[in-house]
Coordinates of C-alpha atoms in Angstrom, one line a residue:
X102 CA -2.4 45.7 -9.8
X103 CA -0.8 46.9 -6.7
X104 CA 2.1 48.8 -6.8
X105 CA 5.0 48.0 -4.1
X106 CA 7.5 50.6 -3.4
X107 CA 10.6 50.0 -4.3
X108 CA 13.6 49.5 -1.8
X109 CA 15.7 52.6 -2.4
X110 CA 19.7 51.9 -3.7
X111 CA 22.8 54.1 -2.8
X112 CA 24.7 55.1 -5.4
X113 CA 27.7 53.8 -3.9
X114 CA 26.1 50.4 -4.3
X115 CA 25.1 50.7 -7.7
X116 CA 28.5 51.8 -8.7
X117 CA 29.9 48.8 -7.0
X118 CA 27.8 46.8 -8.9
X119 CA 28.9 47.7 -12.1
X120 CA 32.3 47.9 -11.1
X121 CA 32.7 43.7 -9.9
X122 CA 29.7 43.1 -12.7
X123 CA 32.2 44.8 -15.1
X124 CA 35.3 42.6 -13.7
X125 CA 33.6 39.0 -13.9
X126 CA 31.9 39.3 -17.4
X127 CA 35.7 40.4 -18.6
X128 CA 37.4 37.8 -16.6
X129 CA 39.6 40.5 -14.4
X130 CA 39.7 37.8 -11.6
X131 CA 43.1 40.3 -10.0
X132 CA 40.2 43.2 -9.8
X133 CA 37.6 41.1 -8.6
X134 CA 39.9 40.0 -5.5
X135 CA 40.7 43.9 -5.3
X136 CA 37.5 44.8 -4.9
X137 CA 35.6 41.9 -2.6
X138 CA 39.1 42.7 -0.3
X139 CA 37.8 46.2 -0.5
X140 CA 34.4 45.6 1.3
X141 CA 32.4 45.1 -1.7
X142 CA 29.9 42.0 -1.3
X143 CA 30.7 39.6 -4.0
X144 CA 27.4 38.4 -4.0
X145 CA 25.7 41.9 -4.8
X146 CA 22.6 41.6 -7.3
X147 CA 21.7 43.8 -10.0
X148 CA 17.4 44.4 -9.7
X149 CA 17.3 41.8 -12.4
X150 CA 18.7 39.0 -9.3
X151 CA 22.2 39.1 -11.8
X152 CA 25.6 38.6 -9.6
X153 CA 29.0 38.8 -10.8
X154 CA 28.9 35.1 -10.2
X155 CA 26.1 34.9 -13.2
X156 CA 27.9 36.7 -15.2
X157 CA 31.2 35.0 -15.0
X158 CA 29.6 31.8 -16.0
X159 CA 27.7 32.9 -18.7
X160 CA 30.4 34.1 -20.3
X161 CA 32.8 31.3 -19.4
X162 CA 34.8 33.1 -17.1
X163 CA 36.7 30.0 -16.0
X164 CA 39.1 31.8 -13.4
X165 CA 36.9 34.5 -11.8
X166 CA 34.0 32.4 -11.5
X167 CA 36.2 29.7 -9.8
X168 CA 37.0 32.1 -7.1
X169 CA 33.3 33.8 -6.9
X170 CA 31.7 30.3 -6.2
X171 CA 34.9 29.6 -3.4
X172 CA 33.8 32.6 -1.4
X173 CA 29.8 33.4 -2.2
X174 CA 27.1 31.2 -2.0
X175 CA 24.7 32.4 -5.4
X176 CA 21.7 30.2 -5.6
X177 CA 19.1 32.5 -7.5
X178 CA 18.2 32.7 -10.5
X179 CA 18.5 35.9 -13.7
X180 CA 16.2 35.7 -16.3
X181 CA 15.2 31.9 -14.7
X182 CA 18.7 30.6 -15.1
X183 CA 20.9 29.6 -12.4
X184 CA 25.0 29.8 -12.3
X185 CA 25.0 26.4 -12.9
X186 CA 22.8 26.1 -16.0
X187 CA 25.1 29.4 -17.4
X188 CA 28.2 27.2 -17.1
X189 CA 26.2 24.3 -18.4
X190 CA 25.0 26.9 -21.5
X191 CA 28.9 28.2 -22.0
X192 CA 29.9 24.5 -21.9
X193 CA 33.1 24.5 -19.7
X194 CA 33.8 21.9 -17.8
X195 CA 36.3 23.4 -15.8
X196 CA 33.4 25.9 -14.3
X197 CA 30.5 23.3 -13.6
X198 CA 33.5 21.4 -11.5
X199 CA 33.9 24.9 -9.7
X200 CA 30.9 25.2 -8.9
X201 CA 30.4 22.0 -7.7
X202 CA 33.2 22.2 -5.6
X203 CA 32.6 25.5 -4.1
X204 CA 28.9 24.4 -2.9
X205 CA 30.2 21.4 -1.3
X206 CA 32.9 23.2 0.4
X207 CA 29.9 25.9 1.8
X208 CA 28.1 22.4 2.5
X209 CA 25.6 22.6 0.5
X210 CA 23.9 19.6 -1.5
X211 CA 25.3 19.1 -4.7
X212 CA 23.6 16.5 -6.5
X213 CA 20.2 18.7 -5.2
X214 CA 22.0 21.3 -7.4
X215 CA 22.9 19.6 -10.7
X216 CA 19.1 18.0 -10.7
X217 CA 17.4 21.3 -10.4
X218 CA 15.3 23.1 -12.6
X219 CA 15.9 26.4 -14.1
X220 CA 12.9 29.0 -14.6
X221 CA 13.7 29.5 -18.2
X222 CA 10.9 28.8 -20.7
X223 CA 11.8 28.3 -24.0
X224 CA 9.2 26.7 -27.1
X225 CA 12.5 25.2 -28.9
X226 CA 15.8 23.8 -27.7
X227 CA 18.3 23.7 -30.3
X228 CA 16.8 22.3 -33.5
X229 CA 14.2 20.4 -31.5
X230 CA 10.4 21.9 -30.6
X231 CA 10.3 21.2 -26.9
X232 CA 8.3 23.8 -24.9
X233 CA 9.2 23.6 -21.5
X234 CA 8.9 26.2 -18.1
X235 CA 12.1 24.6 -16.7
X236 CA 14.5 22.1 -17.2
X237 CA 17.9 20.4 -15.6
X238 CA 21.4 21.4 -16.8
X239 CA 21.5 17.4 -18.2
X240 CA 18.1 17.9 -20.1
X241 CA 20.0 20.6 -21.8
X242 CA 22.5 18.8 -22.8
X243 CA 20.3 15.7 -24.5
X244 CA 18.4 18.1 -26.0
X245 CA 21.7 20.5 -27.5
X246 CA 23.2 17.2 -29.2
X247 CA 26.5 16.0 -29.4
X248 CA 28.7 19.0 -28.8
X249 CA 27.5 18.6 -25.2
X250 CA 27.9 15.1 -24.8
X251 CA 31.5 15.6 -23.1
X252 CA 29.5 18.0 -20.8
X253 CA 26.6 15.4 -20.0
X254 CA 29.0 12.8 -19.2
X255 CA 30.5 15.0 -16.7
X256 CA 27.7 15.9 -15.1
X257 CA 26.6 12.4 -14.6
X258 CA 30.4 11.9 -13.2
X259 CA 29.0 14.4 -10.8
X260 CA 25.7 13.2 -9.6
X261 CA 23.1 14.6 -12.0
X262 CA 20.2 11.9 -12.7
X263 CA 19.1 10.9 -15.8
X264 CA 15.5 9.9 -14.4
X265 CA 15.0 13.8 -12.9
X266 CA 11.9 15.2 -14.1
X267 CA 11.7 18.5 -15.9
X268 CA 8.4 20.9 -14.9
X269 CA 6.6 18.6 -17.6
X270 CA 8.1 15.5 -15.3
X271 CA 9.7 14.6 -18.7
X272 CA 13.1 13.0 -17.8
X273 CA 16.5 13.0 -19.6
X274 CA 16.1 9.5 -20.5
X275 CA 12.9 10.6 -22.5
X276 CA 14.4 13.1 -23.9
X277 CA 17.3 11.2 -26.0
X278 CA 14.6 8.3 -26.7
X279 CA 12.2 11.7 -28.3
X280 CA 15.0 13.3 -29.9
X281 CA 16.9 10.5 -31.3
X282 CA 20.2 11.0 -29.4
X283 CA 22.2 7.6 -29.1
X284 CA 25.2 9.0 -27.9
X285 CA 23.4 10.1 -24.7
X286 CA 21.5 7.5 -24.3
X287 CA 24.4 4.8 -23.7
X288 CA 26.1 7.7 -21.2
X289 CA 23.5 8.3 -19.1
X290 CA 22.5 4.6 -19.0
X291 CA 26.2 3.1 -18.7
X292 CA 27.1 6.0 -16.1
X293 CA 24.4 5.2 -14.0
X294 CA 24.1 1.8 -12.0
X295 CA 20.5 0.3 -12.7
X296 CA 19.2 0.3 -9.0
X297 CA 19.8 4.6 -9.4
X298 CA 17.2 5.0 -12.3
X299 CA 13.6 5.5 -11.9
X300 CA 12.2 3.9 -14.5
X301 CA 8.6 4.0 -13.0
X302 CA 8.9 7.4 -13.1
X303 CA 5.3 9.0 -15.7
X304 CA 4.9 12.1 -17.2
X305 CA 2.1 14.2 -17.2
X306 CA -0.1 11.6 -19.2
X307 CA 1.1 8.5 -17.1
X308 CA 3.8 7.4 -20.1
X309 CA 6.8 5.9 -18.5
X310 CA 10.0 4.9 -20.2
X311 CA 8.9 1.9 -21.5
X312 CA 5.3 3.8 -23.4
X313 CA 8.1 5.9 -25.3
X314 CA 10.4 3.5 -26.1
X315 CA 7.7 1.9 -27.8
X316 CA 5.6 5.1 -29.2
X317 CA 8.8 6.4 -30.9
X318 CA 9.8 3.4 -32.4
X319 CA 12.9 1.4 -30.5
X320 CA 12.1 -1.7 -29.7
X321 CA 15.9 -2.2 -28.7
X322 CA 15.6 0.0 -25.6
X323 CA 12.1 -1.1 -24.6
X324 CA 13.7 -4.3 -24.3
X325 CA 16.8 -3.4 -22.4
X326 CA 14.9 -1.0 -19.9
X327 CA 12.8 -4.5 -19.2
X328 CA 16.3 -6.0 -18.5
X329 CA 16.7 -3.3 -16.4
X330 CA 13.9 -4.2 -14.4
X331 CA 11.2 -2.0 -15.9
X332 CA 7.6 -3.0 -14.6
X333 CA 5.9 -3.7 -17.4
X334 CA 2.2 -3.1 -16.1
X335 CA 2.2 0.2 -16.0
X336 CA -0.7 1.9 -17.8
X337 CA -1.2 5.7 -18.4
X338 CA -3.4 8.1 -17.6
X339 CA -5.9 6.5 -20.9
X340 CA -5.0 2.9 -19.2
X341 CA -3.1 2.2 -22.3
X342 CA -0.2 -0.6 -21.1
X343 CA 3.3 -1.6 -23.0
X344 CA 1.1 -4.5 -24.2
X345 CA -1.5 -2.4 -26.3
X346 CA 1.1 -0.6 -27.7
X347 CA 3.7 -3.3 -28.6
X348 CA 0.5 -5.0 -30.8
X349 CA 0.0 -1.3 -32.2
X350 CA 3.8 -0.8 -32.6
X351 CA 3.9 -4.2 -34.1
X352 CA 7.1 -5.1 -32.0
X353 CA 7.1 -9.3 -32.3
X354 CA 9.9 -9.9 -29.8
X355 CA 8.5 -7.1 -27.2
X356 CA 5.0 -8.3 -27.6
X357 CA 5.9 -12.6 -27.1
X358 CA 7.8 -11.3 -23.9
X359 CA 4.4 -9.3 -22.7
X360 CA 2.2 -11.9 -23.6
X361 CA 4.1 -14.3 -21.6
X362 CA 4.7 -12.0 -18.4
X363 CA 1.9 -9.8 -17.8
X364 CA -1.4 -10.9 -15.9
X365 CA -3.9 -12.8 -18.5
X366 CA -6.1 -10.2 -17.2
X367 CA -4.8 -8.0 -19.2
X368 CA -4.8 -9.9 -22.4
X369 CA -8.5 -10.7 -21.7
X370 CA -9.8 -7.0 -21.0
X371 CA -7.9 -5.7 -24.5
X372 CA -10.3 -4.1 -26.7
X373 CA -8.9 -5.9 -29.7
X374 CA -10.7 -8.5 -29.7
X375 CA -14.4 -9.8 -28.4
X376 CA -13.3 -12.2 -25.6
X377 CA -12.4 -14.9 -27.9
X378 CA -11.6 -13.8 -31.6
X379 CA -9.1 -10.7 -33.0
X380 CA -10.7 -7.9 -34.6
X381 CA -7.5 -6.3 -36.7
X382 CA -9.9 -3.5 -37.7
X383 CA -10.2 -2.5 -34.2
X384 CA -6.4 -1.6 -33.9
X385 CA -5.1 1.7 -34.5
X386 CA -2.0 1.0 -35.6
X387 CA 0.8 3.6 -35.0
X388 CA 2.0 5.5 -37.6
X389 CA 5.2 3.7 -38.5
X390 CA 3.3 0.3 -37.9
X391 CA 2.9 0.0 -42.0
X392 CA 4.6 -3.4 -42.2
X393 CA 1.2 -5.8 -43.2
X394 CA 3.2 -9.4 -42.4
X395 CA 4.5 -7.5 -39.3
X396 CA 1.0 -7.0 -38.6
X397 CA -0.7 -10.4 -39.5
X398 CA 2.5 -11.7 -37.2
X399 CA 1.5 -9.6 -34.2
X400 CA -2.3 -10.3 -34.6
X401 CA -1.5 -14.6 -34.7
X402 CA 0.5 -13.8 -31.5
X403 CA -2.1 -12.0 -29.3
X404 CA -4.8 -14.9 -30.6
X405 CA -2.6 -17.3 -29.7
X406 CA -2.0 -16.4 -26.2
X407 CA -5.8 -14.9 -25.9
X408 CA -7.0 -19.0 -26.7
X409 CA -4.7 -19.6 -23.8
X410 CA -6.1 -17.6 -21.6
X411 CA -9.8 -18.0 -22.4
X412 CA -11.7 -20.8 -21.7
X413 CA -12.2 -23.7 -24.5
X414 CA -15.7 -24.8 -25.5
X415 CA -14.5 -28.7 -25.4
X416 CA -13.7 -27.3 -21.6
X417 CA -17.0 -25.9 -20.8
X418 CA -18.7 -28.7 -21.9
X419 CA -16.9 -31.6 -20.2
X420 CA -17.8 -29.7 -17.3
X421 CA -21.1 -29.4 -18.3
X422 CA -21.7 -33.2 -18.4
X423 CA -19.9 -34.5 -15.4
X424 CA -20.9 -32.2 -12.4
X425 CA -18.7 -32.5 -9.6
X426 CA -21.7 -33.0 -6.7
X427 CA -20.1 -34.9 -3.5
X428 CA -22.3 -37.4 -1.3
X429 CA -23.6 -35.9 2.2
X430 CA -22.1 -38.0 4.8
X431 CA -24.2 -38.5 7.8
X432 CA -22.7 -38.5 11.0
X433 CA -22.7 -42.4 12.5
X434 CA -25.5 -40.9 15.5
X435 CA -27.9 -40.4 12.7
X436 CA -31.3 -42.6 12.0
X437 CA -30.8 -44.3 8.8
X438 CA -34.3 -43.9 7.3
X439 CA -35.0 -46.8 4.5
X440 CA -37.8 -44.6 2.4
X441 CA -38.0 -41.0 1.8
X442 CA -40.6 -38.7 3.8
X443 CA -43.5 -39.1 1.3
X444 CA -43.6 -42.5 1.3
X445 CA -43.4 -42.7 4.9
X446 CA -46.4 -40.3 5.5
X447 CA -48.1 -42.7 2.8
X448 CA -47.6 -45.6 4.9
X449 CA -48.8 -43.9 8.0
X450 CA -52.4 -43.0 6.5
X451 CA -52.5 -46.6 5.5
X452 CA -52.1 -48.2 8.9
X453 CA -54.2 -45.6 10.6
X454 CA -57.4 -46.5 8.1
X455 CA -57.0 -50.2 8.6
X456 CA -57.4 -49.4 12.2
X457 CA -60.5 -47.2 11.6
X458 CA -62.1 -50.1 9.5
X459 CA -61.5 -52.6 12.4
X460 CA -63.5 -50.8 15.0

């Protein structure tokens, strides 16, 4: 691996550094000031990319950190977090609203800023197994639980979008449907109008809202995002649709609304069935599908609407018997011809031979 030299450091920076690094972690805003009036840049990094702006938010620096995001615009990341997702992490309030106030007074977007990713991969988040390479301040928050719900809201307040993706384009949304978090659920869908989401939005496998509303067991929101305007003909990457997996969820009032709304074709290509009969053995139910009258229930629906759909044999054989043929018109120009070419030509060999005999 090459080896690239490194840029040389005075030590009059380096003891700079430490000195307005030393005064934001402690929250010695008066030095700080002292200092950044003194020519010091208030944006000068340590080699790991940390500023005295990082540091003041990650350790909840409310004051100094205020005045750091008034004067220096710190966009980079230490250790793959950003200033933002530190504030996020300490959770005070007062400092996210800094920060977004200080980046919109350097014009800078800040609903591009609460909606980014971080660079910090983890394998758990709280008590949850969730590995991720980067995630949004409000994915944070799902994830951490309710002590952060004050936090969430506020960032919603702000601009942060509960339908931006993480690096695994697995959205905020998903996250509280996964993890089981109500609380966040009704604030990110209640803060948000309903034209703002992006409910189309797929992960990585083509599953939208809707497949993991159903895969993880609430019917309730699989209806409501449908309220909201859901499409419910998406399929994912395995062409798996809401409708499969509302019969494999066994979901009765999800599955009579799909069976009603979604193109027959997709009730007629199912592989649950062999055009015109159910096959229950062929479903793989979901795990928490153990409900047997839940499942006899789901399978009379789908046959139900499949006879519908297909044709009937009393159907196919009334058209069978009376074929609609129409009559050729002739045009009123044409020669009516009273017998049919063969008996014409017939009639022809007759006369000609009677005229042979007479000579």
């Amino acid at each position: 691996m090459t080896s690239f030299p490194k840029l040389p450091r005075l030590k009059v920076d380096d003891e700079n550094m430490e000195k307005i690094h030393c005064g934001a972690r402690k929250g010695q805003t008066e030095e700080v000031k002292r200092l950044v009036e003194l020519g010091i840049d208030p944006a000068i990094p340590n080699r790991f990319g940390c500023t005295a702006l990082h540091l003041a938010c990650k350790f909840g620096q409310v004051e100094t950190a205020t005045y750091l995001a008034s004067i220096c615009d710190v966009h980079g990341a230490w250790h793959g977090q950003r200033p933002l997702h530190l504030a996020v992490l300490a959770n005070k309030e007062e400092l996210v609203e800094a920060l977004v106030a200080g980046a919109k007074e350097r014009g800078r977007n800040a609903e591009m800023m609460l909606n980014e990713c971080d660079d910090f991969a983890v394998e758990d988040i709280g008590e949850h197994h969730k590995p991720t390479e980067g995630q949004t301040a409000l994915h944070w928050c799902v994830a951490l639980g309710e002590e952060y719900l004050p936090m969430l809201k506020l960032l919603i307040k702000l601009g942060a979008s509960p339908t931006a993706k993480n690096k695994e384009s697995v959205t905020s949304v998903m996250y509280a449907i996964e993890f089981g978090n109500d609380a966040a659920m009704e604030a990110m869908l209640s803060g948000v109008k309903p034209q703002q989401l992006r409910l189309d939005y797929q992960d990585k496998e083509g599953r939208t809202h809707l497949h993991y509303a159903i895969l993880y067991n609430r019917q309730d929101y699989a209806m409501r995002f449908i309220e909201m305007g859901h499409d419910p003909q998406i399929e994912d990457d395995n062409h798996v649709t809401p409708l499969f997996l509302a019969l494999r969820a066994t979901m009765p009032e999800l599955l009579t609304y799909l069976l009603q709304n979604v193109d027959p074709f997709s009730v007629q290509q199912a592989p649950f069935h062999n055009g015109s009969v159910m096959l229950p053995e062929r479903i793989e139910w979901l795990s928490f599908a153990t409900d047997e009258q839940a499942r006899a229930e789901c399978v009379r629906l789908f046959q139900k609407r499949l006879d519908e759909v297909s044709f009937r044999p009393e159907e196919i054989e009334k058209k069978r018997s009376k074929p609609n043929v129409k009559k050729m018109k002739l045009a009123p120009s044409a020669p009516i011809r009273s017998r049919s070419i063969g008996n014409a030509t017939a009639v022809r060999s007759r006369s000609i031979g009677g005229r042979s005999n007479g000579k």
